[in-house]
GROMACS .gro file of C-alpha atoms in nm:
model
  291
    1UNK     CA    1  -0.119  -0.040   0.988
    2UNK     CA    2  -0.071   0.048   0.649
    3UNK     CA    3  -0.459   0.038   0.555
    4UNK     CA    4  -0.479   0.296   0.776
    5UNK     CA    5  -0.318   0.589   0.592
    6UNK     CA    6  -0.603   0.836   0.638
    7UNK     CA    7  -0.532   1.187   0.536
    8UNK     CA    8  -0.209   1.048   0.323
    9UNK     CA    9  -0.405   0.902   0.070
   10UNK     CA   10  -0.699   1.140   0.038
   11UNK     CA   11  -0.475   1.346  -0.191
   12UNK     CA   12  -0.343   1.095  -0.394
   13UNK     CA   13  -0.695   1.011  -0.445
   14UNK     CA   14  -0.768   1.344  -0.589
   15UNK     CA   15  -0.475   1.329  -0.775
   16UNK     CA   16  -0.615   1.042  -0.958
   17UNK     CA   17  -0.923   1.087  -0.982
   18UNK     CA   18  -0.814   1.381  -1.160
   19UNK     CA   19  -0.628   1.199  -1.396
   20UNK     CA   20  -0.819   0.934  -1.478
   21UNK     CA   21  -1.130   1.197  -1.571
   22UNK     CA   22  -0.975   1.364  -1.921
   23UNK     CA   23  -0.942   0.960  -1.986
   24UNK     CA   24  -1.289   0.809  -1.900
   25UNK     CA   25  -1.486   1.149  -2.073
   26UNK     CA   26  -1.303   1.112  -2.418
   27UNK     CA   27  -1.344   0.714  -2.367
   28UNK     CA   28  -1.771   0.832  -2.311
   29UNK     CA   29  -1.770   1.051  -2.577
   30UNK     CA   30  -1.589   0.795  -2.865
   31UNK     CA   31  -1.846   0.511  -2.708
   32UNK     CA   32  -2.210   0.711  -2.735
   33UNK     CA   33  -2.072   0.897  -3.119
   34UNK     CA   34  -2.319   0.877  -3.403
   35UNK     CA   35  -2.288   0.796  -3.721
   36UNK     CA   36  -2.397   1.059  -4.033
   37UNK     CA   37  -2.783   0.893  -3.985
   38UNK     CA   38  -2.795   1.001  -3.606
   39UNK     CA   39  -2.761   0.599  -3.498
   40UNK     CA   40  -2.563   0.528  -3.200
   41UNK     CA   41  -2.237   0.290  -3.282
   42UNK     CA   42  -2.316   0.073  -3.011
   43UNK     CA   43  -2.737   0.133  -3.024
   44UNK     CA   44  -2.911  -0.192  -3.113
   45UNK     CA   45  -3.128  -0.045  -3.392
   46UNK     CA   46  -2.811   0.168  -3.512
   47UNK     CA   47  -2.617  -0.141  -3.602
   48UNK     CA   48  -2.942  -0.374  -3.635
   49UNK     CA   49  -2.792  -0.668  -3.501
   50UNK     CA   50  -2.471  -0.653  -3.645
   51UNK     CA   51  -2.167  -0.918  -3.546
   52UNK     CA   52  -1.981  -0.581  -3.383
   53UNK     CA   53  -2.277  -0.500  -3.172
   54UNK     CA   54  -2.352  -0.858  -3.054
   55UNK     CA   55  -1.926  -0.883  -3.004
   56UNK     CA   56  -1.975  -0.600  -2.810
   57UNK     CA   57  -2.257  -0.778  -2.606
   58UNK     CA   58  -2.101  -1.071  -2.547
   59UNK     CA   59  -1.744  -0.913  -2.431
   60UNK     CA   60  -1.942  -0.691  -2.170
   61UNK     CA   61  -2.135  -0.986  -2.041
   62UNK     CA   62  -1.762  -1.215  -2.068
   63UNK     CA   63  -1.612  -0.972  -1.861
   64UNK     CA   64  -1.936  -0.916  -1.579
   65UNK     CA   65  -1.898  -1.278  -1.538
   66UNK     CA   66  -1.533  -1.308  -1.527
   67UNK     CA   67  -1.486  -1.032  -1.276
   68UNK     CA   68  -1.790  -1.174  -1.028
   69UNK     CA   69  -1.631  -1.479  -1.008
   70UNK     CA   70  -1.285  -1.372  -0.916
   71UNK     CA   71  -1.446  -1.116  -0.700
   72UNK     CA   72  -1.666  -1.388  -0.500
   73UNK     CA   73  -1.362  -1.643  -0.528
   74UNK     CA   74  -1.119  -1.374  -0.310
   75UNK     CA   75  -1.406  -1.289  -0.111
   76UNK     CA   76  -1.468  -1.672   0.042
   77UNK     CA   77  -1.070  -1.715   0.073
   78UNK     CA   78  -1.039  -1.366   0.247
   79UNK     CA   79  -0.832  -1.384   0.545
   80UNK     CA   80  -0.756  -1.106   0.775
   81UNK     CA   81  -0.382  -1.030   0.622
   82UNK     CA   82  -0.549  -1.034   0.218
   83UNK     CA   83  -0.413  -0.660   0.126
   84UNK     CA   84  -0.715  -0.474   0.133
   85UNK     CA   85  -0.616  -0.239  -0.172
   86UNK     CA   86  -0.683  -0.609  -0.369
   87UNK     CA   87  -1.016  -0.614  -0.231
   88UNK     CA   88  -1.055  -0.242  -0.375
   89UNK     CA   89  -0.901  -0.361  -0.711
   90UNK     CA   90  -1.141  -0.687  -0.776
   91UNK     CA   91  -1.415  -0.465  -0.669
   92UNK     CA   92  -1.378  -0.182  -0.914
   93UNK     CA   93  -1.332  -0.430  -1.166
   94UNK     CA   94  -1.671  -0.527  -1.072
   95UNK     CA   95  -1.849  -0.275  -0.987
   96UNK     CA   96  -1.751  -0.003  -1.280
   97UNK     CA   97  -1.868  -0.265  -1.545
   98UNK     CA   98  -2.209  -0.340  -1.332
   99UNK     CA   99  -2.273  -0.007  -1.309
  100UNK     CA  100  -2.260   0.096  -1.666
  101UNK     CA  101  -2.462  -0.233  -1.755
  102UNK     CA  102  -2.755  -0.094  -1.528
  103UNK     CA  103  -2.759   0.238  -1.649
  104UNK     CA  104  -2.764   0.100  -2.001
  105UNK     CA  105  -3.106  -0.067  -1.914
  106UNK     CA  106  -3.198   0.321  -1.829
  107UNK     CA  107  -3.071   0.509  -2.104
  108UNK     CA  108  -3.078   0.232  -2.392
  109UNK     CA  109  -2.839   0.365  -2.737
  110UNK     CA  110  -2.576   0.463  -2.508
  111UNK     CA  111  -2.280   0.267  -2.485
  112UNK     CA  112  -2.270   0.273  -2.127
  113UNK     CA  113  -2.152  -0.072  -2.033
  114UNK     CA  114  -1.848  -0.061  -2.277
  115UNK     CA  115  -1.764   0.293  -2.095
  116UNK     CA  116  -1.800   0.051  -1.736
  117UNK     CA  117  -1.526  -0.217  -1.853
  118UNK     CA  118  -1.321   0.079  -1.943
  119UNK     CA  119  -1.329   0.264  -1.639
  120UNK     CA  120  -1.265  -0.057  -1.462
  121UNK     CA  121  -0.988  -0.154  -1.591
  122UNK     CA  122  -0.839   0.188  -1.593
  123UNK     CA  123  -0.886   0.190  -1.230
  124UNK     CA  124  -0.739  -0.158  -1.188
  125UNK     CA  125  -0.455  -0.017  -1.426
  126UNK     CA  126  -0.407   0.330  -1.177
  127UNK     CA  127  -0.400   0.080  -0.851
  128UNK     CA  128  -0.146  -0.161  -1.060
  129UNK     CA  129   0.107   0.114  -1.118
  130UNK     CA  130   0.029   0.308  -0.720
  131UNK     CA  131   0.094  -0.045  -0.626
  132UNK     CA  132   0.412  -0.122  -0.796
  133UNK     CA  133   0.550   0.286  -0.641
  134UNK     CA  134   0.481   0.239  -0.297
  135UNK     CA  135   0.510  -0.179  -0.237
  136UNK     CA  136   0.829  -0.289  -0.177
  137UNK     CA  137   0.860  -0.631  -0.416
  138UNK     CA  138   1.072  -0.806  -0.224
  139UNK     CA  139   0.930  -0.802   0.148
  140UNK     CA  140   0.563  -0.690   0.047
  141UNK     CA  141   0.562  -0.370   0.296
  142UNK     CA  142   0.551   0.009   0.176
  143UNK     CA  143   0.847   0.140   0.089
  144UNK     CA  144   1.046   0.499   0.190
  145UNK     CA  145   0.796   0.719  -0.031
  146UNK     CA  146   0.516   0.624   0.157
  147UNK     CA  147   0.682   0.656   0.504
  148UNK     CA  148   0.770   1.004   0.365
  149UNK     CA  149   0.446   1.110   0.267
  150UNK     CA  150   0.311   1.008   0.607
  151UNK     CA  151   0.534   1.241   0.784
  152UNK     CA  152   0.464   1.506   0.534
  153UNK     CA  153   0.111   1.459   0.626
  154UNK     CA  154   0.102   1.437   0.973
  155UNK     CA  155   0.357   1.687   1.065
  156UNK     CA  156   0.104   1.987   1.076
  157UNK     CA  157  -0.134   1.742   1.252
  158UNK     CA  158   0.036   1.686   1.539
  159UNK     CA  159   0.217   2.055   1.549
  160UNK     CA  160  -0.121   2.190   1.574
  161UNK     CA  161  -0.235   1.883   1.847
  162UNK     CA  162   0.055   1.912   2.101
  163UNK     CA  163  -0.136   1.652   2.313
  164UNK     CA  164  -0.063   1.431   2.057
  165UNK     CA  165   0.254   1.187   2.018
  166UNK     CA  166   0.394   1.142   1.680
  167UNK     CA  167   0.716   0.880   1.702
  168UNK     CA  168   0.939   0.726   1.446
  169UNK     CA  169   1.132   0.451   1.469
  170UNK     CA  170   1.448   0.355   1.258
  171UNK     CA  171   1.536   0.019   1.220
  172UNK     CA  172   1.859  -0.168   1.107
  173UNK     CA  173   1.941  -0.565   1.073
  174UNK     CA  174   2.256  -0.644   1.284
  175UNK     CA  175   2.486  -0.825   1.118
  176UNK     CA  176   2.331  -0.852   0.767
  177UNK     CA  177   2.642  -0.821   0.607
  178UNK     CA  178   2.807  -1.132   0.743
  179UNK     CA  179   2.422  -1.353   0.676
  180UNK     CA  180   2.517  -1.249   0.278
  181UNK     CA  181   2.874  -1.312   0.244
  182UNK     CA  182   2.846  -1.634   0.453
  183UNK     CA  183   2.542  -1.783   0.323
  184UNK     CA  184   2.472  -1.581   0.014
  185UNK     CA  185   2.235  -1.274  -0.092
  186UNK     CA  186   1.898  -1.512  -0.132
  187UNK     CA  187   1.965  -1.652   0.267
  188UNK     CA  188   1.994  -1.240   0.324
  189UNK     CA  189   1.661  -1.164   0.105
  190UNK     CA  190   1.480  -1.431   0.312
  191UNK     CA  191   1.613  -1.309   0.635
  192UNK     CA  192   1.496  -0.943   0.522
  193UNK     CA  193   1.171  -1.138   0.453
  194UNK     CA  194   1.108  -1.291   0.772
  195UNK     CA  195   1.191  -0.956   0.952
  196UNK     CA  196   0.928  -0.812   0.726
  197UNK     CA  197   0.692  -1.042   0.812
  198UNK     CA  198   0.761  -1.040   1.217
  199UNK     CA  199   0.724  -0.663   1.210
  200UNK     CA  200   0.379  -0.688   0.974
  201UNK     CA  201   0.229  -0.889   1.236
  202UNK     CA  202   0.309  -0.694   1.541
  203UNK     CA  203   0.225  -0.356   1.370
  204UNK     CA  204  -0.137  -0.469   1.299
  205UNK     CA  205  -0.320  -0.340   1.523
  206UNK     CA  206  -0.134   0.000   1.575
  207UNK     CA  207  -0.245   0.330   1.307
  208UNK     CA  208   0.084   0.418   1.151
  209UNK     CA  209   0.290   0.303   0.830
  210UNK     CA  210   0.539   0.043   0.821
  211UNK     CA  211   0.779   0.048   0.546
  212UNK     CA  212   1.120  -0.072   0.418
  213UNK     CA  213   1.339   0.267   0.403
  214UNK     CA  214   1.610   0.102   0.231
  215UNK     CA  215   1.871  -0.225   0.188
  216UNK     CA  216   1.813  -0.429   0.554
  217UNK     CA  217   1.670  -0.090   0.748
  218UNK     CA  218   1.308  -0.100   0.772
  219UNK     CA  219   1.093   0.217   0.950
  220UNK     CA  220   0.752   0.280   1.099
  221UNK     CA  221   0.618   0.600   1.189
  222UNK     CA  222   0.312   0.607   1.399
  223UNK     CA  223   0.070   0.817   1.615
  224UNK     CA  224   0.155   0.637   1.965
  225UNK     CA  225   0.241   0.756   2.334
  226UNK     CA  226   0.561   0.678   2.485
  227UNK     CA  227   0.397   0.333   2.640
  228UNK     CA  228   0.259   0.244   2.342
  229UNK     CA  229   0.581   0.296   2.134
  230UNK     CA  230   0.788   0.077   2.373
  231UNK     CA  231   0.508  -0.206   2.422
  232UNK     CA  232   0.571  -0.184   2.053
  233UNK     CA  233   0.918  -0.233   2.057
  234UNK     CA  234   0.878  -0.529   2.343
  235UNK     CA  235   0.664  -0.670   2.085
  236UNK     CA  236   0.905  -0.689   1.827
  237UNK     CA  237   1.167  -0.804   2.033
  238UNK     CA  238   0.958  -1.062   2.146
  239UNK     CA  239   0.805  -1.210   1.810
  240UNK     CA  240   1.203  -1.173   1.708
  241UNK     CA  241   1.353  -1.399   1.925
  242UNK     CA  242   1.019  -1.647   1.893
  243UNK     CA  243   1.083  -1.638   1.537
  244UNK     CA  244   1.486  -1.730   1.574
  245UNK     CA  245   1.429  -1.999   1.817
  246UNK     CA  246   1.172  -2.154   1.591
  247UNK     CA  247   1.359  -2.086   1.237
  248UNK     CA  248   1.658  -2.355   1.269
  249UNK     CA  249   1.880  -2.114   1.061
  250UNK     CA  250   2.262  -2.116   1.144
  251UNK     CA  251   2.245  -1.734   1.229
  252UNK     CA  252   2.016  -1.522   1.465
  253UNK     CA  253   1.851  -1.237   1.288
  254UNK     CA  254   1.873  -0.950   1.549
  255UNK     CA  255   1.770  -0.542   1.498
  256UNK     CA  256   1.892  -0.197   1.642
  257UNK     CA  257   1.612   0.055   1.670
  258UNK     CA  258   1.618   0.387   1.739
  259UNK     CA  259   1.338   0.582   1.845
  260UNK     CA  260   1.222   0.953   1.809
  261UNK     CA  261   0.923   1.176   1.904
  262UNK     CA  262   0.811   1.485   1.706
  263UNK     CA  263   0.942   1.745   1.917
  264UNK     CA  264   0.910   2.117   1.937
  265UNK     CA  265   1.274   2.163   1.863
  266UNK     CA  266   1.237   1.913   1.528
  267UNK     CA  267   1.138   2.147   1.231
  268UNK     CA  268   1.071   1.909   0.937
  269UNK     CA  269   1.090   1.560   0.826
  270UNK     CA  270   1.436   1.507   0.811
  271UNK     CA  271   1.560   1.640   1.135
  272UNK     CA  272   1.290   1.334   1.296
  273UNK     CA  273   1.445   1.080   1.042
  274UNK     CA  274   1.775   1.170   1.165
  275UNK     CA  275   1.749   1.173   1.513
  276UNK     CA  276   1.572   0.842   1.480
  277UNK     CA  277   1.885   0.747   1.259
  278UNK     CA  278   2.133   0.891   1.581
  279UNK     CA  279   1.969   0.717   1.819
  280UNK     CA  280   1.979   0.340   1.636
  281UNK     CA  281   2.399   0.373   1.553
  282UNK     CA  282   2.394   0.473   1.932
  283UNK     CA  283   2.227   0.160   2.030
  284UNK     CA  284   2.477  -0.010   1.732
  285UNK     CA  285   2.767   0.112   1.904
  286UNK     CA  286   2.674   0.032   2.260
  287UNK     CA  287   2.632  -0.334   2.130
  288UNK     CA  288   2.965  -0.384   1.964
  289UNK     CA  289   3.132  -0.229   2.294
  290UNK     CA  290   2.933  -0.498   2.486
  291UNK     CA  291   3.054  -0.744   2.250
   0.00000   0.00000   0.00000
């Protein structure tokens, strides 16, 4: 679900590639400078064999090797759940350095391969710090800033495609409270984990975003008729109580979700949040009458 962002991310791409430009040109421009006799820093005849040049050399060819071998190493573990922005990472620390290393073959007394390590790791370095924004650490799912920017995003999609079904679901842990007062906060992180993980699996195979919106509530927003969306929720119910019967814990972990569809009458983001939010504490309070 969540490697399937589509329009969200195109503009964060921009964004960085934007950013990352100023910093890869100045990087070019300090690799291929001259010295007062014309000789490129990093050319061969420039430095005529010099320890720097051949460091140089070496550290380029270190780091090809390096990154091939990681690269092939993820590649023959790869399962189907491997984050695929990983796969992007190890690949752009490949391929940036490769790159330069060819066209330095092409356009010898140009520091070109040096420029390819650089731009690969400041890619890595961008994906590293998108990463650490928009991952939740503790369960491994997006968190509310990238459930937000979905909505943002698809909003005007599916305003101008009425045909179209745009629903959000709100979810809370019941009970969570009690799991970390009666068996402490790291039973109540690994409960949120499990959860996390039951709701990874059975959002999949549907285009949306799944995301932790905060403390033991967890979201998904997705592009889904109204058969679709409650399959979905059958789904979860079902993996849930699989998951409880099979855990051996002293407590069941069990969920109130509320559902919304983008409706004429819902002008922006919020207003879907928080009829998704109404509906859930409706659901909440029909429970604890029951009970």
């Amino acid at each position: 679900m969540e490697a399937e962002l589509g329009r969200t991310w195109m503009e964060d791409g921009r964004r960085l590639a934007l950013s990352a430009a100023p910093v890869a040109l100045l990087l070019l421009a300090l690799l291929t400078a001259r010295d007062e006799n014309g000789f490129c820093y990093l050319d061969a005849e420039g430095l005529r064999g010099s320890t720097l040049f051949w460091g140089a050399k070496l550290v380029g060819l270190a780091y090809l090797a390096a990154a091939f071998l990681r690269c092939s190493w993820t590649l023959s573990h790869w399962k189907q759940e491997t984050p695929k922005e990983e796969l992007k990472t190890l690949l752009l620390l490949a391929l940036a350095p490769a790159a330069g290393f060819l066209l330095q073959g092409w356009l010898p007394g140009r520091g070109l391969l040096c420029c390819g390590i650089t731009l690969g790791l400041v890619c890595v370095y961008v994906l590293v710090l998108q990463t650490k924004f928009t991952v939740d650490t503790l369960t491994g799912v997006s968190n509310r800033i990238v459930a937000l920017r979905y909505l943002e995003s698809e909003l005007p999609y599916y305003r101008r495609h009425p045909n179209r079904s745009l629903h959000f679901l709100m979810m809370d842990m019941d009970h969570f409270k009690h799991i970390n007062d009666q068996y402490g906060h790291l039973e109540g992180d690994a409960a949120l984990v499990l959860l996390a993980g039951i709701l990874k699996k059975v959002c999949a195979n549907y285009n949306g975003v799944l995301a932790r919106y905060g403390g033991d509530e967890f979201c998904i927003a997705c592009g889904c008729n109204s058969v679709e969306v409650r399959t979905l929720i059958a789904s979860i119910q079902r993996e849930l109580d699989a998951a409880n019967a099979a855990s051996g814990k002293p407590y069941q972990i069990e969920i109130s979700i509320g559902c919304a569809r983008l409706e004429p009458d819902i002008a922006t983001v919020h207003d879907l949040i928080d009829k998704a939010d109404q509906e859930m504490y409706h659901l909440k309070t029909r429970k604890r009458g029951v009970s």
